C-alpha atoms as an extended CHARMM CRD file, in Angstrom:
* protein
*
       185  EXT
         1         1  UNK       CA            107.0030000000      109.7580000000      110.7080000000  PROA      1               0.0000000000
         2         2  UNK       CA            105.2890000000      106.5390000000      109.9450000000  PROA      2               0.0000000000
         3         3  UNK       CA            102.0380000000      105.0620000000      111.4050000000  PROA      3               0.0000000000
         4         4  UNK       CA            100.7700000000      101.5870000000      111.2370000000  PROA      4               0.0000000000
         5         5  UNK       CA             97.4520000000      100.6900000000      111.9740000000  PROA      5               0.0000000000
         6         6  UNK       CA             95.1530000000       98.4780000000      111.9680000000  PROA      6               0.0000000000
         7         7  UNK       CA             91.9520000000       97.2720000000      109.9980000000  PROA      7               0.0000000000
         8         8  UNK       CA             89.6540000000       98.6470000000      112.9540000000  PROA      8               0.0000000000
         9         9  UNK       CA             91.5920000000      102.2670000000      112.7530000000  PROA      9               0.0000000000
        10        10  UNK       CA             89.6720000000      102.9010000000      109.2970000000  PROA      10              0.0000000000
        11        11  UNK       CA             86.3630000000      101.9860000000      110.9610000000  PROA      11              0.0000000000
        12        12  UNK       CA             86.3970000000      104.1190000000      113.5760000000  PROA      12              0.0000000000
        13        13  UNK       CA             87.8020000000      107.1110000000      111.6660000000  PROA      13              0.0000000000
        14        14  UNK       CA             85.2480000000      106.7270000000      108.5570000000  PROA      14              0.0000000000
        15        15  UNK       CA             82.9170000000      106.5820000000      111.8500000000  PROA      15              0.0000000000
        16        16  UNK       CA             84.1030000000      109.5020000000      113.2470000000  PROA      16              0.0000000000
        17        17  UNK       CA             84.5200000000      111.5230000000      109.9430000000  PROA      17              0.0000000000
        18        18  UNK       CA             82.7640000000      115.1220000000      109.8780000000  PROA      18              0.0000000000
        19        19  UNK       CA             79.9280000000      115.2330000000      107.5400000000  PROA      19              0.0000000000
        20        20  UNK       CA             80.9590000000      118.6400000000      105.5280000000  PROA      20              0.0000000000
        21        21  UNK       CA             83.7870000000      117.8630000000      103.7410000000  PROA      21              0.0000000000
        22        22  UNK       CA             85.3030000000      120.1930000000      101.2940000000  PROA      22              0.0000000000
        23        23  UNK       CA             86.7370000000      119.3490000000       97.6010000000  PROA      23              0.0000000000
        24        24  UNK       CA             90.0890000000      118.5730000000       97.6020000000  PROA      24              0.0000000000
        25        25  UNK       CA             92.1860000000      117.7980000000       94.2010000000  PROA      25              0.0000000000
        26        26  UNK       CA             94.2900000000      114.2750000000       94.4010000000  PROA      26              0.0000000000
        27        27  UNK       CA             96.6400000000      112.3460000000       92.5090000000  PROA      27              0.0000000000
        28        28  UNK       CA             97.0960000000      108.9770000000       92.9120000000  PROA      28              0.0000000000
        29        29  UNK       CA            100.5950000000      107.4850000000       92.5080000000  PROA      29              0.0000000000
        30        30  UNK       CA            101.5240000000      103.8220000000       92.1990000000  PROA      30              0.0000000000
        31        31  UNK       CA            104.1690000000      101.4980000000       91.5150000000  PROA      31              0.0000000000
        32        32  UNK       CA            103.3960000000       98.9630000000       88.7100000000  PROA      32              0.0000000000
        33        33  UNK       CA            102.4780000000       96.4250000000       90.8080000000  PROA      33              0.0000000000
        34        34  UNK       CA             99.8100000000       98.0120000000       92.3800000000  PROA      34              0.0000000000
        35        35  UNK       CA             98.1500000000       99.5720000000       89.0060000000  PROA      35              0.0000000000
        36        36  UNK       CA             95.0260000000       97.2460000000       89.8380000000  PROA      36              0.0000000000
        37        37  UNK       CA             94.6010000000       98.3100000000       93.3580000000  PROA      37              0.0000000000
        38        38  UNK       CA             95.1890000000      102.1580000000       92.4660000000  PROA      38              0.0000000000
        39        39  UNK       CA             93.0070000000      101.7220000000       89.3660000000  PROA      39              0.0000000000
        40        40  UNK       CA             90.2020000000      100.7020000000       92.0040000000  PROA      40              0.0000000000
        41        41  UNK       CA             91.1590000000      103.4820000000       94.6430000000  PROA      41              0.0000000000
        42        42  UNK       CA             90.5700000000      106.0600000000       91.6120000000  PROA      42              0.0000000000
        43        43  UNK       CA             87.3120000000      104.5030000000       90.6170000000  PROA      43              0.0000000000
        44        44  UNK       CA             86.1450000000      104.6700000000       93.7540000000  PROA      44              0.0000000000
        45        45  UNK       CA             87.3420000000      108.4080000000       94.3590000000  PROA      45              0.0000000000
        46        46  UNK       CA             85.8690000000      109.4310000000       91.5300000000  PROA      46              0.0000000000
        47        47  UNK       CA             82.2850000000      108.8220000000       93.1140000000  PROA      47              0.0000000000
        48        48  UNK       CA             82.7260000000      111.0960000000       95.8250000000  PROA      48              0.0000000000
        49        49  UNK       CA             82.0260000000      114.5390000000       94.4550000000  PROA      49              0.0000000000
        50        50  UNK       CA             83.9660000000      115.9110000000       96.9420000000  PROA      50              0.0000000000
        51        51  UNK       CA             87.5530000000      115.0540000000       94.9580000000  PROA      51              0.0000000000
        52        52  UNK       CA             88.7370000000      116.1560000000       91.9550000000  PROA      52              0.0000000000
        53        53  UNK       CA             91.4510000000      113.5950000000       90.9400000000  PROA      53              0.0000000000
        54        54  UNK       CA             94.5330000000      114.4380000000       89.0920000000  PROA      54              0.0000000000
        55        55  UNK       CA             93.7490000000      113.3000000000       85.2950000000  PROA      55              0.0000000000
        56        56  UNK       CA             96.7230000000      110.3420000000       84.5220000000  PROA      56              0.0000000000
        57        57  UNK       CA             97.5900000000      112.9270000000       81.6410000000  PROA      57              0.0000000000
        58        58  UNK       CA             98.3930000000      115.8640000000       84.2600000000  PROA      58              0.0000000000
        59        59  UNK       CA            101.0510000000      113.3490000000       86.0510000000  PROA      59              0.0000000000
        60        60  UNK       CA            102.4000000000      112.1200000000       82.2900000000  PROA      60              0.0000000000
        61        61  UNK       CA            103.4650000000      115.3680000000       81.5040000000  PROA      61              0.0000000000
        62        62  UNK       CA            105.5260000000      115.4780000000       85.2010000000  PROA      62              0.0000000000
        63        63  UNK       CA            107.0630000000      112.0290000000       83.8950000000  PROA      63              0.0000000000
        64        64  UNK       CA            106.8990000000      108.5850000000       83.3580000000  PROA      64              0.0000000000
        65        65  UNK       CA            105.5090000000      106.2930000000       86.4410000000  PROA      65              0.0000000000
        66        66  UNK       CA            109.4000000000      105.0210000000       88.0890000000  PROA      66              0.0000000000
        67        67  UNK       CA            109.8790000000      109.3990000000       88.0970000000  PROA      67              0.0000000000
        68        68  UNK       CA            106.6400000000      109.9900000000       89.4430000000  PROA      68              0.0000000000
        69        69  UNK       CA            107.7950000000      107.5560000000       92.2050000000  PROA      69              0.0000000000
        70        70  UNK       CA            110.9710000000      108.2640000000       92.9760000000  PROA      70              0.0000000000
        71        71  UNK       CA            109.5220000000      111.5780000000       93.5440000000  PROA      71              0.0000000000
        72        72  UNK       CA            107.1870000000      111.1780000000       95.5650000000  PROA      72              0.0000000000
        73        73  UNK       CA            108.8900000000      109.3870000000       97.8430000000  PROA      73              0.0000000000
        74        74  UNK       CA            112.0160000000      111.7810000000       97.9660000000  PROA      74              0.0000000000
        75        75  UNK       CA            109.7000000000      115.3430000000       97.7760000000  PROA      75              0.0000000000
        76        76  UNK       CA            106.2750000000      114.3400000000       97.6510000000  PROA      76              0.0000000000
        77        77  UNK       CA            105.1340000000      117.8070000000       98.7200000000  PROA      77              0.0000000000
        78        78  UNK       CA            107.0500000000      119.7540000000       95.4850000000  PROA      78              0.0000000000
        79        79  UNK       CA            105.4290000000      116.8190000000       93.3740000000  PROA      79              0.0000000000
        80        80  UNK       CA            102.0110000000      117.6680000000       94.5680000000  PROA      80              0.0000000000
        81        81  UNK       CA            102.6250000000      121.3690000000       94.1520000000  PROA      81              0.0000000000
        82        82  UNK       CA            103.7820000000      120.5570000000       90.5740000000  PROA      82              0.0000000000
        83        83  UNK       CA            100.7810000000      118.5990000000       89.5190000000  PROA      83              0.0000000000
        84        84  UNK       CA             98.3680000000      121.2550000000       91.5760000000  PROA      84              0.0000000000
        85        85  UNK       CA             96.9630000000      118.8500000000       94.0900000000  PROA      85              0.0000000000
        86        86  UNK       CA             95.8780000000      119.2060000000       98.1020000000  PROA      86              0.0000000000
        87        87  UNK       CA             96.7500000000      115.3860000000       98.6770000000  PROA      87              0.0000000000
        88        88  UNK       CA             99.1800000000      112.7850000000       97.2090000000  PROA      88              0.0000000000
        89        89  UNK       CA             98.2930000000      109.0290000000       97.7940000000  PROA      89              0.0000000000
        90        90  UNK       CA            101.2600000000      107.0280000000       97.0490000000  PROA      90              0.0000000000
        91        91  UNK       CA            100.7630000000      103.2350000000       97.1910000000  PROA      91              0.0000000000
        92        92  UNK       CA            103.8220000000      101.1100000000       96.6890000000  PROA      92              0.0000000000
        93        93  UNK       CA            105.0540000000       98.1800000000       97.3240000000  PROA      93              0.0000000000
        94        94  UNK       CA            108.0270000000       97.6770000000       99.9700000000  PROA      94              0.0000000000
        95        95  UNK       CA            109.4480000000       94.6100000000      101.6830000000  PROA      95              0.0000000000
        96        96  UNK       CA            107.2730000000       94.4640000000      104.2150000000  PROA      96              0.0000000000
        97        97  UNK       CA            104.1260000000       94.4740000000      102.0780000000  PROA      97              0.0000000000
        98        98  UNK       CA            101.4270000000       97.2270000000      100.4710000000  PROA      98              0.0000000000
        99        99  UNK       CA            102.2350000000      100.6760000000      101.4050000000  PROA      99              0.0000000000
       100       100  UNK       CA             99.4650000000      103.8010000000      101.3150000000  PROA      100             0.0000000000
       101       101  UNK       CA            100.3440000000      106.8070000000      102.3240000000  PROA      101             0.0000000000
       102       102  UNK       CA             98.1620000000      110.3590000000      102.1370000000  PROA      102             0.0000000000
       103       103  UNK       CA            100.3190000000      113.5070000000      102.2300000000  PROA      103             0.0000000000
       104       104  UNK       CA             98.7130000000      116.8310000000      102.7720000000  PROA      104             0.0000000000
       105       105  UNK       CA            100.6980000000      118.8330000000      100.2280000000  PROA      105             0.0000000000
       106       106  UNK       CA             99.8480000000      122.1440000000      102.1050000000  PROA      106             0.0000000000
       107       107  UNK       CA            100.3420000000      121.0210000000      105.2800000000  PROA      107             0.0000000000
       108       108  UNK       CA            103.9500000000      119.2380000000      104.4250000000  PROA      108             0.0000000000
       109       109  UNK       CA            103.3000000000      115.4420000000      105.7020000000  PROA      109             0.0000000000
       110       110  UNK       CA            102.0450000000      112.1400000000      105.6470000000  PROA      110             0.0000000000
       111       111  UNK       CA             98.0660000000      112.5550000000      106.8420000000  PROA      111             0.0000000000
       112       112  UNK       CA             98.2050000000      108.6140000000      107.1710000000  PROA      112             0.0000000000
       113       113  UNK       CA            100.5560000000      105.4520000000      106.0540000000  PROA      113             0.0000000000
       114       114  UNK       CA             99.1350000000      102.3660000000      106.0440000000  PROA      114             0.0000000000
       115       115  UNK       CA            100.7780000000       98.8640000000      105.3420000000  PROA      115             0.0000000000
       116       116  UNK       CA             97.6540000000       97.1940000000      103.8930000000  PROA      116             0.0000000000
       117       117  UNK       CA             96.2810000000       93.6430000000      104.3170000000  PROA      117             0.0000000000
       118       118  UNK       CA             97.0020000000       91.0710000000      101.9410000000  PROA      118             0.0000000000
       119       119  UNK       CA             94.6430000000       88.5650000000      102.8430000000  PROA      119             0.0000000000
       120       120  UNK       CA             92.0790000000       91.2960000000      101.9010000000  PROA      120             0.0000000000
       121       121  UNK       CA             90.6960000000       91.2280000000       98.1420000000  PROA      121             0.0000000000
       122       122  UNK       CA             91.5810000000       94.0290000000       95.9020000000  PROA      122             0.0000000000
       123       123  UNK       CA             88.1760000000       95.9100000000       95.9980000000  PROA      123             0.0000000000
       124       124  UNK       CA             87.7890000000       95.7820000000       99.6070000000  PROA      124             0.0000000000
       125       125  UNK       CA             91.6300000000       97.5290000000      100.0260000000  PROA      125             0.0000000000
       126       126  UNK       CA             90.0100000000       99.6320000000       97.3910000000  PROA      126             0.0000000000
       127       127  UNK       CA             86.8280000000      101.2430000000       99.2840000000  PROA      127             0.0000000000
       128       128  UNK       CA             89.1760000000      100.9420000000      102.6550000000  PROA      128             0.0000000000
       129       129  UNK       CA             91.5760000000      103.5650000000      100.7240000000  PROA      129             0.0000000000
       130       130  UNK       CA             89.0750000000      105.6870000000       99.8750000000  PROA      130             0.0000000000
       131       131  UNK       CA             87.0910000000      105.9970000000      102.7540000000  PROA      131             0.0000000000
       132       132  UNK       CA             90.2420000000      106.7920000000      105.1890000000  PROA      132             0.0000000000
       133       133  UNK       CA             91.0780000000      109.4070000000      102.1210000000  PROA      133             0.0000000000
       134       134  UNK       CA             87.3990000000      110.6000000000      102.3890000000  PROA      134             0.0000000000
       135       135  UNK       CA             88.0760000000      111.1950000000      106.0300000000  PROA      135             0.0000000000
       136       136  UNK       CA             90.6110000000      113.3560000000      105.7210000000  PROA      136             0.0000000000
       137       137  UNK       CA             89.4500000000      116.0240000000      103.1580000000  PROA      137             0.0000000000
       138       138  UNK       CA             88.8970000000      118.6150000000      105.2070000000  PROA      138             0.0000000000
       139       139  UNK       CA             92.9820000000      118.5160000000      106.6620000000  PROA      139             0.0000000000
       140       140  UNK       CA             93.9080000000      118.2670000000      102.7990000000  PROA      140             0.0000000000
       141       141  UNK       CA             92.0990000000      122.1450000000      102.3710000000  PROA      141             0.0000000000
       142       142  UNK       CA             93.8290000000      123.2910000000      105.8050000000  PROA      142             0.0000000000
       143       143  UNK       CA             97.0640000000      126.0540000000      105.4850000000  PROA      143             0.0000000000
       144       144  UNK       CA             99.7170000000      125.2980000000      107.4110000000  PROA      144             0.0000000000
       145       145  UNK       CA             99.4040000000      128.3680000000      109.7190000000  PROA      145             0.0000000000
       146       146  UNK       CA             95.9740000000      127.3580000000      111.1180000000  PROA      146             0.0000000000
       147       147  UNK       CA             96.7690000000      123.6580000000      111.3840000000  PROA      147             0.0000000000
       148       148  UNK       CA             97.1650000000      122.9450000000      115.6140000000  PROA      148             0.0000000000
       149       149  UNK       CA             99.9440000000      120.4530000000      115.7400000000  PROA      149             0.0000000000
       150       150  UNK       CA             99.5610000000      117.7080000000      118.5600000000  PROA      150             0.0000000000
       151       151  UNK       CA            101.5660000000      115.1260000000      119.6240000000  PROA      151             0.0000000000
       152       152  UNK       CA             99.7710000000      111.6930000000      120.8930000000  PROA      152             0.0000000000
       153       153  UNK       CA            101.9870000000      109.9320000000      123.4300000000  PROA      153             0.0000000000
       154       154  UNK       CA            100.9850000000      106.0560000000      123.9170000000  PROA      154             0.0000000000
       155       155  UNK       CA             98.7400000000      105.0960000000      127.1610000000  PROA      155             0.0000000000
       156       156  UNK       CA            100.3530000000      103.1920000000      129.9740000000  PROA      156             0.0000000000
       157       157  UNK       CA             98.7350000000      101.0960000000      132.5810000000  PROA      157             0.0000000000
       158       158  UNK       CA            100.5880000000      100.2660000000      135.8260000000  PROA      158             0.0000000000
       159       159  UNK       CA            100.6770000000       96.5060000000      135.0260000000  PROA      159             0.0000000000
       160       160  UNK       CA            102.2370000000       95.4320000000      132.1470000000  PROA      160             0.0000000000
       161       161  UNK       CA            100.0520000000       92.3230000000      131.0350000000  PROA      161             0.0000000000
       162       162  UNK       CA             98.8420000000       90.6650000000      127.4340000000  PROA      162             0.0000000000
       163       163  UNK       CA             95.4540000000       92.3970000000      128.4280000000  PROA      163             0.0000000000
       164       164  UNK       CA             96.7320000000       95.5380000000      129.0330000000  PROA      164             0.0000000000
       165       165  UNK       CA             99.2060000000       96.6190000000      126.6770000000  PROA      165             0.0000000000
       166       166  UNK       CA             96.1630000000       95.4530000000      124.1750000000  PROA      166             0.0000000000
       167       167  UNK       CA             94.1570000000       97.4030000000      125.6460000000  PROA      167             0.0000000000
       168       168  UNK       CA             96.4590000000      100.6620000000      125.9110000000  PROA      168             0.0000000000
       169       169  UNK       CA             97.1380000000       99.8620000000      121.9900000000  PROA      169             0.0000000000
       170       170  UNK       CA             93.5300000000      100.4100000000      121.2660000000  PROA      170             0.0000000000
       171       171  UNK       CA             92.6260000000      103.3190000000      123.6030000000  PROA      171             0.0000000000
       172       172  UNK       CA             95.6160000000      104.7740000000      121.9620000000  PROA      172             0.0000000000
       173       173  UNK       CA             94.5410000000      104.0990000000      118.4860000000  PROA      173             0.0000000000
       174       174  UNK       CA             91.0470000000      105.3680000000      119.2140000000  PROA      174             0.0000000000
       175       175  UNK       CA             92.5540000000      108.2480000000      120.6490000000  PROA      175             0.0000000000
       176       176  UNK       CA             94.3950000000      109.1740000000      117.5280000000  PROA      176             0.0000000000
       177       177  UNK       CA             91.4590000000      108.2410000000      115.4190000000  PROA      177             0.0000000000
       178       178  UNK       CA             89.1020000000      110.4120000000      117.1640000000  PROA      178             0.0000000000
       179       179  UNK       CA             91.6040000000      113.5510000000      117.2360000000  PROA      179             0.0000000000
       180       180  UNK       CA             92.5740000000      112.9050000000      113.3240000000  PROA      180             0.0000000000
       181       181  UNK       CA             88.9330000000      113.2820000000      112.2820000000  PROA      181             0.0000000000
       182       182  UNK       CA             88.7370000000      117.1140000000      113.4630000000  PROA      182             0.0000000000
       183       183  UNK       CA             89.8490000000      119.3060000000      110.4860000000  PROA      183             0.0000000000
       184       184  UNK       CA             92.6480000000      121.2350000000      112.7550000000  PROA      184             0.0000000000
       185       185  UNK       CA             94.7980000000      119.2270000000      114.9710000000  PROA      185             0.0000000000
């Protein structure tokens, strides 16, 4: 499943974001043109004392950076079940642009994939990351068994205008937002 959102989605969801988050361990992954951008994300996650990042020398001994990679895109959960992580954030770049993408290793899929901005400077992207990875902590501790899965189907109005399929986008989008920040769905 992949997800696209935009900018506003990681406003509303660091908005929405519960307050008692627990520690979650969680490697970050990139190709080598992102190293910058995921050097930043790391910095920035390793404020928050609520993660416990992967050391780069835990993910060496898995293998070099094209293995790591090709891994986690083909098995991302076994990879972060190797290295001992709750969440994998991948970032990568892919035709259409800067990939992210969260995967709750317990839980067995992508919390959130995001084609980032970019017209955006590298820090911003940065602190963006890591507050929608802040967000989800508390799905990255959840077991699969006591996870609620949900399905969000798209809002319709009865007339299909510019205004109104905007409009259905966003409720739609705020929908999502506002169910992803609660720990079980």
């Amino acid at each position: 499943m992949r997800l696209i959102v935009p900018a506003f989605f990681w406003v509303t969801l660091l908005l929405s974001c519960t307050a008692h988050a627990t520690s979650a361990r969680i490697a970050v992954i990139s190709d080598v043109e992102n190293k910058d951008l995921a050097t930043l994300v790391t910095t920035e996650l390793s404020s928050n004392p609520d993660i416990i990042l992967v050391e780069r020398d835990d993910l060496a001994k898995v293998g070099d950076e094209l293995k790591l990679q090709q891994l986690a895109g083909s098995d991302a959960v076994a990879l972060g079940k190797l290295v001992g992580a709750d969440g994998l954030l991948l970032i990568d770049k892919l035709a259409d642009g800067t990939h992210v993408r969260l995967t709750a290793v317990n839980l067995g899929y992508a919390l959130f994939e995001e084609v980032v901005s970019e017209k955006a400077d590298t820090a911003r992207q940065a602190q963006a990351i890591a507050a929608a990875t802040h967000a989800y902590l508390p799905k990255l501790k959840l077991q699969s068994s006591a996870a609620l899965p949900i399905a969000v189907l798209n809002l319709r109005a009865d007339y299909a205008t510019p205004a109104t399929l905007a409009l259905e986008r966003n409720l739609t989008l705020l929908l999502e937002s506002g169910l992803a920040s609660v720990p079980r769905f």
